[in-house]
Coordinates of N, CA and C in Angstrom, one line a residue:
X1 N -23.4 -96.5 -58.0 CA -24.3 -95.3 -57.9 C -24.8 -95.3 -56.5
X2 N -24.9 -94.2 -55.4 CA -25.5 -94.1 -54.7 C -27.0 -93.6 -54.7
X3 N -27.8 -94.2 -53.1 CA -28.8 -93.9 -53.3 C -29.0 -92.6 -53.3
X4 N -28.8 -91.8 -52.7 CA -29.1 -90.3 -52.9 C -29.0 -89.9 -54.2
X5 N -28.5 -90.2 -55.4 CA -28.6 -89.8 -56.2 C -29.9 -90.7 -57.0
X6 N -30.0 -91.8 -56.9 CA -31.3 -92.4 -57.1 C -32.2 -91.5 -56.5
X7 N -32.6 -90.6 -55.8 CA -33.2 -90.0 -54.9 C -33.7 -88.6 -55.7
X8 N -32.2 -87.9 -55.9 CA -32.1 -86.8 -57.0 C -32.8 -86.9 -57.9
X9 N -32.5 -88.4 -58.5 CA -32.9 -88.5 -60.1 C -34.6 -88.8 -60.4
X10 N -35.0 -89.4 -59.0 CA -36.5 -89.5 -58.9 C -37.4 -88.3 -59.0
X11 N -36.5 -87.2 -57.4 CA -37.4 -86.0 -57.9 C -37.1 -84.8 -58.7
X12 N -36.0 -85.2 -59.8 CA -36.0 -84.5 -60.7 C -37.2 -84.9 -62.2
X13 N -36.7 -86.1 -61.8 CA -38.1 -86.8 -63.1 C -39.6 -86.2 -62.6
X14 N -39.9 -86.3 -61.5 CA -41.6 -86.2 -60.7 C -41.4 -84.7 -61.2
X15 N -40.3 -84.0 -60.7 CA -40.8 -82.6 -60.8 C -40.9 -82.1 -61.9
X16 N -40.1 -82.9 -63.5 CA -40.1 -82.4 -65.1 C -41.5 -82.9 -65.2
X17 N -41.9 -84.1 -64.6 CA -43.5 -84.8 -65.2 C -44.5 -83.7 -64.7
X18 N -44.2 -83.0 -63.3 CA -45.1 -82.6 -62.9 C -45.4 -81.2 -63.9
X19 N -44.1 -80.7 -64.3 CA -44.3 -79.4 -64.7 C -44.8 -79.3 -66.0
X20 N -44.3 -80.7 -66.8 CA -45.2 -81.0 -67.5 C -46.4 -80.3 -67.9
X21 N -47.1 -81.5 -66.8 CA -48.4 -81.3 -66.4 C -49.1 -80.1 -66.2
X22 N -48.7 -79.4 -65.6 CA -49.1 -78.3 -65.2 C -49.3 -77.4 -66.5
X23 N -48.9 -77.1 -67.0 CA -48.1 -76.7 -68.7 C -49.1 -77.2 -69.3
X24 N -49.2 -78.6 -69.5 CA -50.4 -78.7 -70.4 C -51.9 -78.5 -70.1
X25 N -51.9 -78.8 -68.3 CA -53.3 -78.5 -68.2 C -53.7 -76.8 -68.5
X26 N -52.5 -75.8 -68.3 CA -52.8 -74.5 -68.1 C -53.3 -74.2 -69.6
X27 N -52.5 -74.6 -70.3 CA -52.2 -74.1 -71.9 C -53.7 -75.0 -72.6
X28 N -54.2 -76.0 -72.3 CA -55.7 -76.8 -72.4 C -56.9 -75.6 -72.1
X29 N -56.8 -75.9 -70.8 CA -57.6 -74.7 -69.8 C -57.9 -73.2 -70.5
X30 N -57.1 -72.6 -71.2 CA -57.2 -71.3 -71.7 C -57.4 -71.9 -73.0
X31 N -57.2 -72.8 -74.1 CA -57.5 -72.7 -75.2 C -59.0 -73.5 -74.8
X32 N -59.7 -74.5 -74.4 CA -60.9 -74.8 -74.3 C -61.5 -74.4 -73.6
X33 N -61.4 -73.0 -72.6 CA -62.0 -72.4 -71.9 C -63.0 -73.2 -70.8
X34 N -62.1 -73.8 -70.2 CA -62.5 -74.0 -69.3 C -62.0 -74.1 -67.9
X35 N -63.0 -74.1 -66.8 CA -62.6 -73.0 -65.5 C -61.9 -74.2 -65.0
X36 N -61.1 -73.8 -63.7 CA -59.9 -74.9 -62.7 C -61.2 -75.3 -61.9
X37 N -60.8 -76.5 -61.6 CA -61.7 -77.8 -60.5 C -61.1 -77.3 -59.0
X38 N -61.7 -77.4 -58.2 CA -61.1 -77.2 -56.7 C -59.7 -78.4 -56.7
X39 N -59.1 -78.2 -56.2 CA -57.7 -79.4 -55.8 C -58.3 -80.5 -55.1
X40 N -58.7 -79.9 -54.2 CA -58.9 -80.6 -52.9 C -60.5 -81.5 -53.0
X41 N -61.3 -81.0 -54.1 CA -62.7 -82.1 -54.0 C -62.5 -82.9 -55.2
X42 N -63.7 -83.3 -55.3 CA -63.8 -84.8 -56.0 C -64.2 -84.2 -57.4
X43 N -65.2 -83.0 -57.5 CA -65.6 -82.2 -58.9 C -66.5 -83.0 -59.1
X44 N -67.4 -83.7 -58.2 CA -68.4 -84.1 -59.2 C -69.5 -83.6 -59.9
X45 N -69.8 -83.9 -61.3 CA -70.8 -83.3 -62.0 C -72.1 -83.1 -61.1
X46 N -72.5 -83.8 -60.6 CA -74.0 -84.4 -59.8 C -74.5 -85.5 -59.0
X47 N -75.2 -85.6 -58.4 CA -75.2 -86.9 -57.8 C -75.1 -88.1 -57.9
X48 N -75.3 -88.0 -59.4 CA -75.4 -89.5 -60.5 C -73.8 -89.9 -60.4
X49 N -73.2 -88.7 -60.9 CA -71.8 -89.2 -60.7 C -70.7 -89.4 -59.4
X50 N -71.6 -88.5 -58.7 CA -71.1 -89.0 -57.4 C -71.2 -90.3 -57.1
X51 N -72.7 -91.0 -57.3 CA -72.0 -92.5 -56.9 C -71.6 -93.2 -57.8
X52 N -71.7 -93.3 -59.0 CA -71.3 -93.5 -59.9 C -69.3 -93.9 -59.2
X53 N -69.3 -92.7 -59.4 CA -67.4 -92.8 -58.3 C -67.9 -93.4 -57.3
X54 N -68.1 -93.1 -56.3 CA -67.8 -93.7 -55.4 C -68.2 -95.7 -55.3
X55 N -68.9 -96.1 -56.6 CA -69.3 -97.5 -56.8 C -67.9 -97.7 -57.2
X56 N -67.3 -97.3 -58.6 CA -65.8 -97.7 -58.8 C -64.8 -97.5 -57.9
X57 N -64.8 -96.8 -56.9 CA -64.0 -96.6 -56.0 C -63.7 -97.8 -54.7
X58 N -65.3 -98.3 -54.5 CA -65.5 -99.3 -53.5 C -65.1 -100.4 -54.3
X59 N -65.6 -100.6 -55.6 CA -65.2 -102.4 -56.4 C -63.1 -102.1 -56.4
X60 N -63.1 -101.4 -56.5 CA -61.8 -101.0 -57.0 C -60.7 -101.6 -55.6
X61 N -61.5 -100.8 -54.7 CA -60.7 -101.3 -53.2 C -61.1 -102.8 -53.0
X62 N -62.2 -103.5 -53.2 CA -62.1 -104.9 -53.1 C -61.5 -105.8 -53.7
X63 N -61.3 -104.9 -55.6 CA -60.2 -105.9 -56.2 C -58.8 -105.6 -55.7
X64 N -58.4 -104.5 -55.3 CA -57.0 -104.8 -54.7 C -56.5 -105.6 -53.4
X65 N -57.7 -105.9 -52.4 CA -57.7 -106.8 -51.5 C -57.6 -108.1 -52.0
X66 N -58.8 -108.5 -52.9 CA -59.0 -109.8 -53.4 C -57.5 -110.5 -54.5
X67 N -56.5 -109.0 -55.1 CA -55.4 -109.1 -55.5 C -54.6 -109.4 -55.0
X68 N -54.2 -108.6 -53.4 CA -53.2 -108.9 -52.8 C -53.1 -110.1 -52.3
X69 N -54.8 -110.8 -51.7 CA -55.0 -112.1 -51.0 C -54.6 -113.2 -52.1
X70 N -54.9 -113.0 -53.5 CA -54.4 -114.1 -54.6 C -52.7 -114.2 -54.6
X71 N -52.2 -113.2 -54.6 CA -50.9 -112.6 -55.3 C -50.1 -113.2 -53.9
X72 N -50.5 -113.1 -52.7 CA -49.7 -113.1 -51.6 C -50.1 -114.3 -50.7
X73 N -51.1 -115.1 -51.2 CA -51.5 -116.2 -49.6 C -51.8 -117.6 -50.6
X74 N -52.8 -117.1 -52.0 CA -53.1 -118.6 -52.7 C -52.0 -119.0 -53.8
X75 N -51.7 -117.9 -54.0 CA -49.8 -118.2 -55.1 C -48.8 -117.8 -54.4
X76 N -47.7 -118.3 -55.1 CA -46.4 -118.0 -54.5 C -46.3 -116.3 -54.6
X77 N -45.1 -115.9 -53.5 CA -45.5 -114.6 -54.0 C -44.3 -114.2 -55.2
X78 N -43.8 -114.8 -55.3 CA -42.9 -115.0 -56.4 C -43.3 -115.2 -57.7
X79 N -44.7 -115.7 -57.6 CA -45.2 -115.7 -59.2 C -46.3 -115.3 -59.2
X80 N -46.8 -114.5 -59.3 CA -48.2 -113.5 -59.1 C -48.6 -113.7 -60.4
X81 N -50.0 -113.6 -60.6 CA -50.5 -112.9 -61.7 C -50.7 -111.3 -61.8
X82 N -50.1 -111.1 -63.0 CA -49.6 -110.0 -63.6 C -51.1 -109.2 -63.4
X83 N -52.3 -109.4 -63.9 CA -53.5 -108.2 -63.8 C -53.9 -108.8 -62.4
X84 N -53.5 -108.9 -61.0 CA -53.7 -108.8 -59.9 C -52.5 -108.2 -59.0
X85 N -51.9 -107.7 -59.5 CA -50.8 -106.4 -59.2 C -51.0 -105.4 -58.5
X86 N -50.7 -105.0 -57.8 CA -51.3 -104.1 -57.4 C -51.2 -102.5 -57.7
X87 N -50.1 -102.3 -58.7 CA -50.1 -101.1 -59.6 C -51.0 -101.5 -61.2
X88 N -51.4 -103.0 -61.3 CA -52.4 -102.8 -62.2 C -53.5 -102.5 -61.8
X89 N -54.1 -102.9 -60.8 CA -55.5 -102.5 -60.5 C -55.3 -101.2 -60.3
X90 N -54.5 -99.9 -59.4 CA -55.1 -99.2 -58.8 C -54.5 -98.0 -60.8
X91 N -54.0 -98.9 -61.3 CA -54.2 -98.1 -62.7 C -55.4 -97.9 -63.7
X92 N -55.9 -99.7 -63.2 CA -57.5 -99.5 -63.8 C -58.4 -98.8 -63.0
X93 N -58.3 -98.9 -61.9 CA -59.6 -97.7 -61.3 C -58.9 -96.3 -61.5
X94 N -57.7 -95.6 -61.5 CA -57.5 -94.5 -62.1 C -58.3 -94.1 -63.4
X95 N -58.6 -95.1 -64.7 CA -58.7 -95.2 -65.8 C -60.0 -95.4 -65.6
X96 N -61.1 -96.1 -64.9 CA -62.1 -96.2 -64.9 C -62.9 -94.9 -64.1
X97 N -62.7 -94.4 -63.2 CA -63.0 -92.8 -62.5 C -62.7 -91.9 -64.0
X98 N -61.7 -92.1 -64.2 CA -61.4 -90.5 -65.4 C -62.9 -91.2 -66.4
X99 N -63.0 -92.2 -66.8 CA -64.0 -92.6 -67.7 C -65.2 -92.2 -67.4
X100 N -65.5 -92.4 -65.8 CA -67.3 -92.1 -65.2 C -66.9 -90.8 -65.3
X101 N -65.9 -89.9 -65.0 CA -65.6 -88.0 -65.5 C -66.1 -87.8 -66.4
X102 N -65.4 -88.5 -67.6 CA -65.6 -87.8 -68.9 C -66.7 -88.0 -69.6
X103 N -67.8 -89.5 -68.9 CA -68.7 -89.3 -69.9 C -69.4 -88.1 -68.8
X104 N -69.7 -88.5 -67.4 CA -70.8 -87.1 -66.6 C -70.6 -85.6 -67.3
X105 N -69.3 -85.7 -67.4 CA -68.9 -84.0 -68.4 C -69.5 -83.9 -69.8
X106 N -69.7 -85.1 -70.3 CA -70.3 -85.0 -71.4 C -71.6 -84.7 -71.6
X107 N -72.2 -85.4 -70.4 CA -73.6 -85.3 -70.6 C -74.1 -84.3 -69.7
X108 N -73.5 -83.8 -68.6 CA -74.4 -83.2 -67.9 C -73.7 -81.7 -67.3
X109 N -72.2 -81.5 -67.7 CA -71.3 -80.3 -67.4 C -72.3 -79.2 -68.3
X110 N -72.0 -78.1 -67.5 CA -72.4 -76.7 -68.3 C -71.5 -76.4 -69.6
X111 N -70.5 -76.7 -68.9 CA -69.5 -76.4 -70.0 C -68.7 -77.5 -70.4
X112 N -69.2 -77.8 -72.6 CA -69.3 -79.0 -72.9 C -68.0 -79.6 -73.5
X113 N -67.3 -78.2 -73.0 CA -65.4 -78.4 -73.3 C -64.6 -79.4 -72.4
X114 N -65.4 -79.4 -70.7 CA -64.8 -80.0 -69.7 C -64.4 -81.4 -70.1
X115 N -65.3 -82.0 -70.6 CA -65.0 -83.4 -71.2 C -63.9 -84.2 -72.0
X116 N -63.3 -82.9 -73.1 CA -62.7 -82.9 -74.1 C -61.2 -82.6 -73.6
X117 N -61.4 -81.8 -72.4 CA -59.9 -82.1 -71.3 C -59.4 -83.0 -70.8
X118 N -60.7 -83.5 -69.8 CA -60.6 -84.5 -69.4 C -60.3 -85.6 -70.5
X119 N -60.4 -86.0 -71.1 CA -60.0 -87.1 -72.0 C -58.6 -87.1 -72.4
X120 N -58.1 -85.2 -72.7 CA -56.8 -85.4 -73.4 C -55.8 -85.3 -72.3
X121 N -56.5 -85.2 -70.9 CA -55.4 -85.6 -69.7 C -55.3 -87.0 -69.2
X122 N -56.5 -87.4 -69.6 CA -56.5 -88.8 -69.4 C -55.5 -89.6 -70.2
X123 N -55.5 -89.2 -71.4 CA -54.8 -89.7 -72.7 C -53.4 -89.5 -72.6
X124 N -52.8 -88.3 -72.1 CA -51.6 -88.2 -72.2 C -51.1 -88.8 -71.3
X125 N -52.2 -88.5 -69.8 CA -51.0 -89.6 -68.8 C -50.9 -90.6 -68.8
X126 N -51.7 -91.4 -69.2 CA -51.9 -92.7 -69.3 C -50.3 -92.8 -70.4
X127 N -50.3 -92.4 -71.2 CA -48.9 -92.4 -72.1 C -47.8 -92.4 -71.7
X128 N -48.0 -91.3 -71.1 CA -46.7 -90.9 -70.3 C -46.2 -91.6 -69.0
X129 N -47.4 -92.2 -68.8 CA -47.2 -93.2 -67.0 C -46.8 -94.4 -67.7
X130 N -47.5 -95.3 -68.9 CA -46.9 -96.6 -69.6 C -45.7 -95.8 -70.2
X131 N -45.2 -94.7 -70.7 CA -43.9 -94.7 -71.3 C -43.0 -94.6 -70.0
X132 N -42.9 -93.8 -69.2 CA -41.6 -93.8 -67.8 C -41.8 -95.5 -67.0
X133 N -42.8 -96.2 -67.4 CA -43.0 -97.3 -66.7 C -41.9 -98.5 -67.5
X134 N -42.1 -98.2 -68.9 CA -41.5 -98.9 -70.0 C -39.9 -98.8 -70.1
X135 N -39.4 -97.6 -70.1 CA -38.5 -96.8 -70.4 C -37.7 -96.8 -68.9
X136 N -37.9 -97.2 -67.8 CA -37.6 -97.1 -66.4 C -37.1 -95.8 -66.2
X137 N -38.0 -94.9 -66.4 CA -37.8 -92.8 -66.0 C -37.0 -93.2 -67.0
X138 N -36.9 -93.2 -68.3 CA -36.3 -92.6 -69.7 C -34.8 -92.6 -69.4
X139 N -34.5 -94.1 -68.9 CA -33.2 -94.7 -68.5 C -32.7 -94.2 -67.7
X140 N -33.2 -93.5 -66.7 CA -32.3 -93.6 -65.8 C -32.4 -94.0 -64.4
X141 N -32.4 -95.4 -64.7 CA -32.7 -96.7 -63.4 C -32.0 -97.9 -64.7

């Protein structure tokens, strides 16, 4: 098998996951009625949540240093521990940010739908990122 087709088959997967996505957020959005977030900002509820993220953001970056420094200088790097990975941590701060989202939407969004989004986007990807992770892109690697 060549790489270019390794290549093909990547962004043909990214781009079904993406459309996915898209698809479910739109079809969410209009049944819970609730309005699109800017792309490009952070959407925070309020100040609380602002640091709120940005606290998980900072511990988050020091556990992936403190990871790589275990994983790569005090162990072999041949035998790492597995929750100092560095696609495990930056999956737990993914998972812990959507968490400080969904409760600030809970408690302090105007609109008390935003929450209930966020959770079932949190939910699916998280599914969907452990299933293509499990599945290696749904066999084909």
């Amino acid at each position: 098998m060549d790489v270019e087709d390794n290549y093909i088959k990547v962004i043909l997967a990214l781009a079904i996951i993406g459309l996915f996505f898209f698809i479910i957020n739109k079809v969410l959005r209009k049944w819970l009625n609730v309005e699109k977030r800017s792309f490009f900002s952070y959407g925070h509820v309020n100040d609380k949540h602002k640091k709120m993220d940005w606290t998980v953001r900072i511990i988050g970056i020091a556990l992936l240093f403190i990871g790589f420094f275990i994983n790569n200088f005090i162990r072999d790097p041949y035998d790492p521990i597995w929750f100092w990975e560095t696609y495990i941590v930056l999956f737990v701060i993914i998972i812990a940010t959507e968490i400080v989202r969904i409760i600030m939407e809970k408690r302090y969004a105007e609109n008390r739908n935003a929450y209930i989004l966020s959770t079932i986007q949190l939910v699916i990807g998280a599914i969907l990122l452990i299933t293509v992770l499990m599945t290696n892109f749904f066999g084909l690697f």
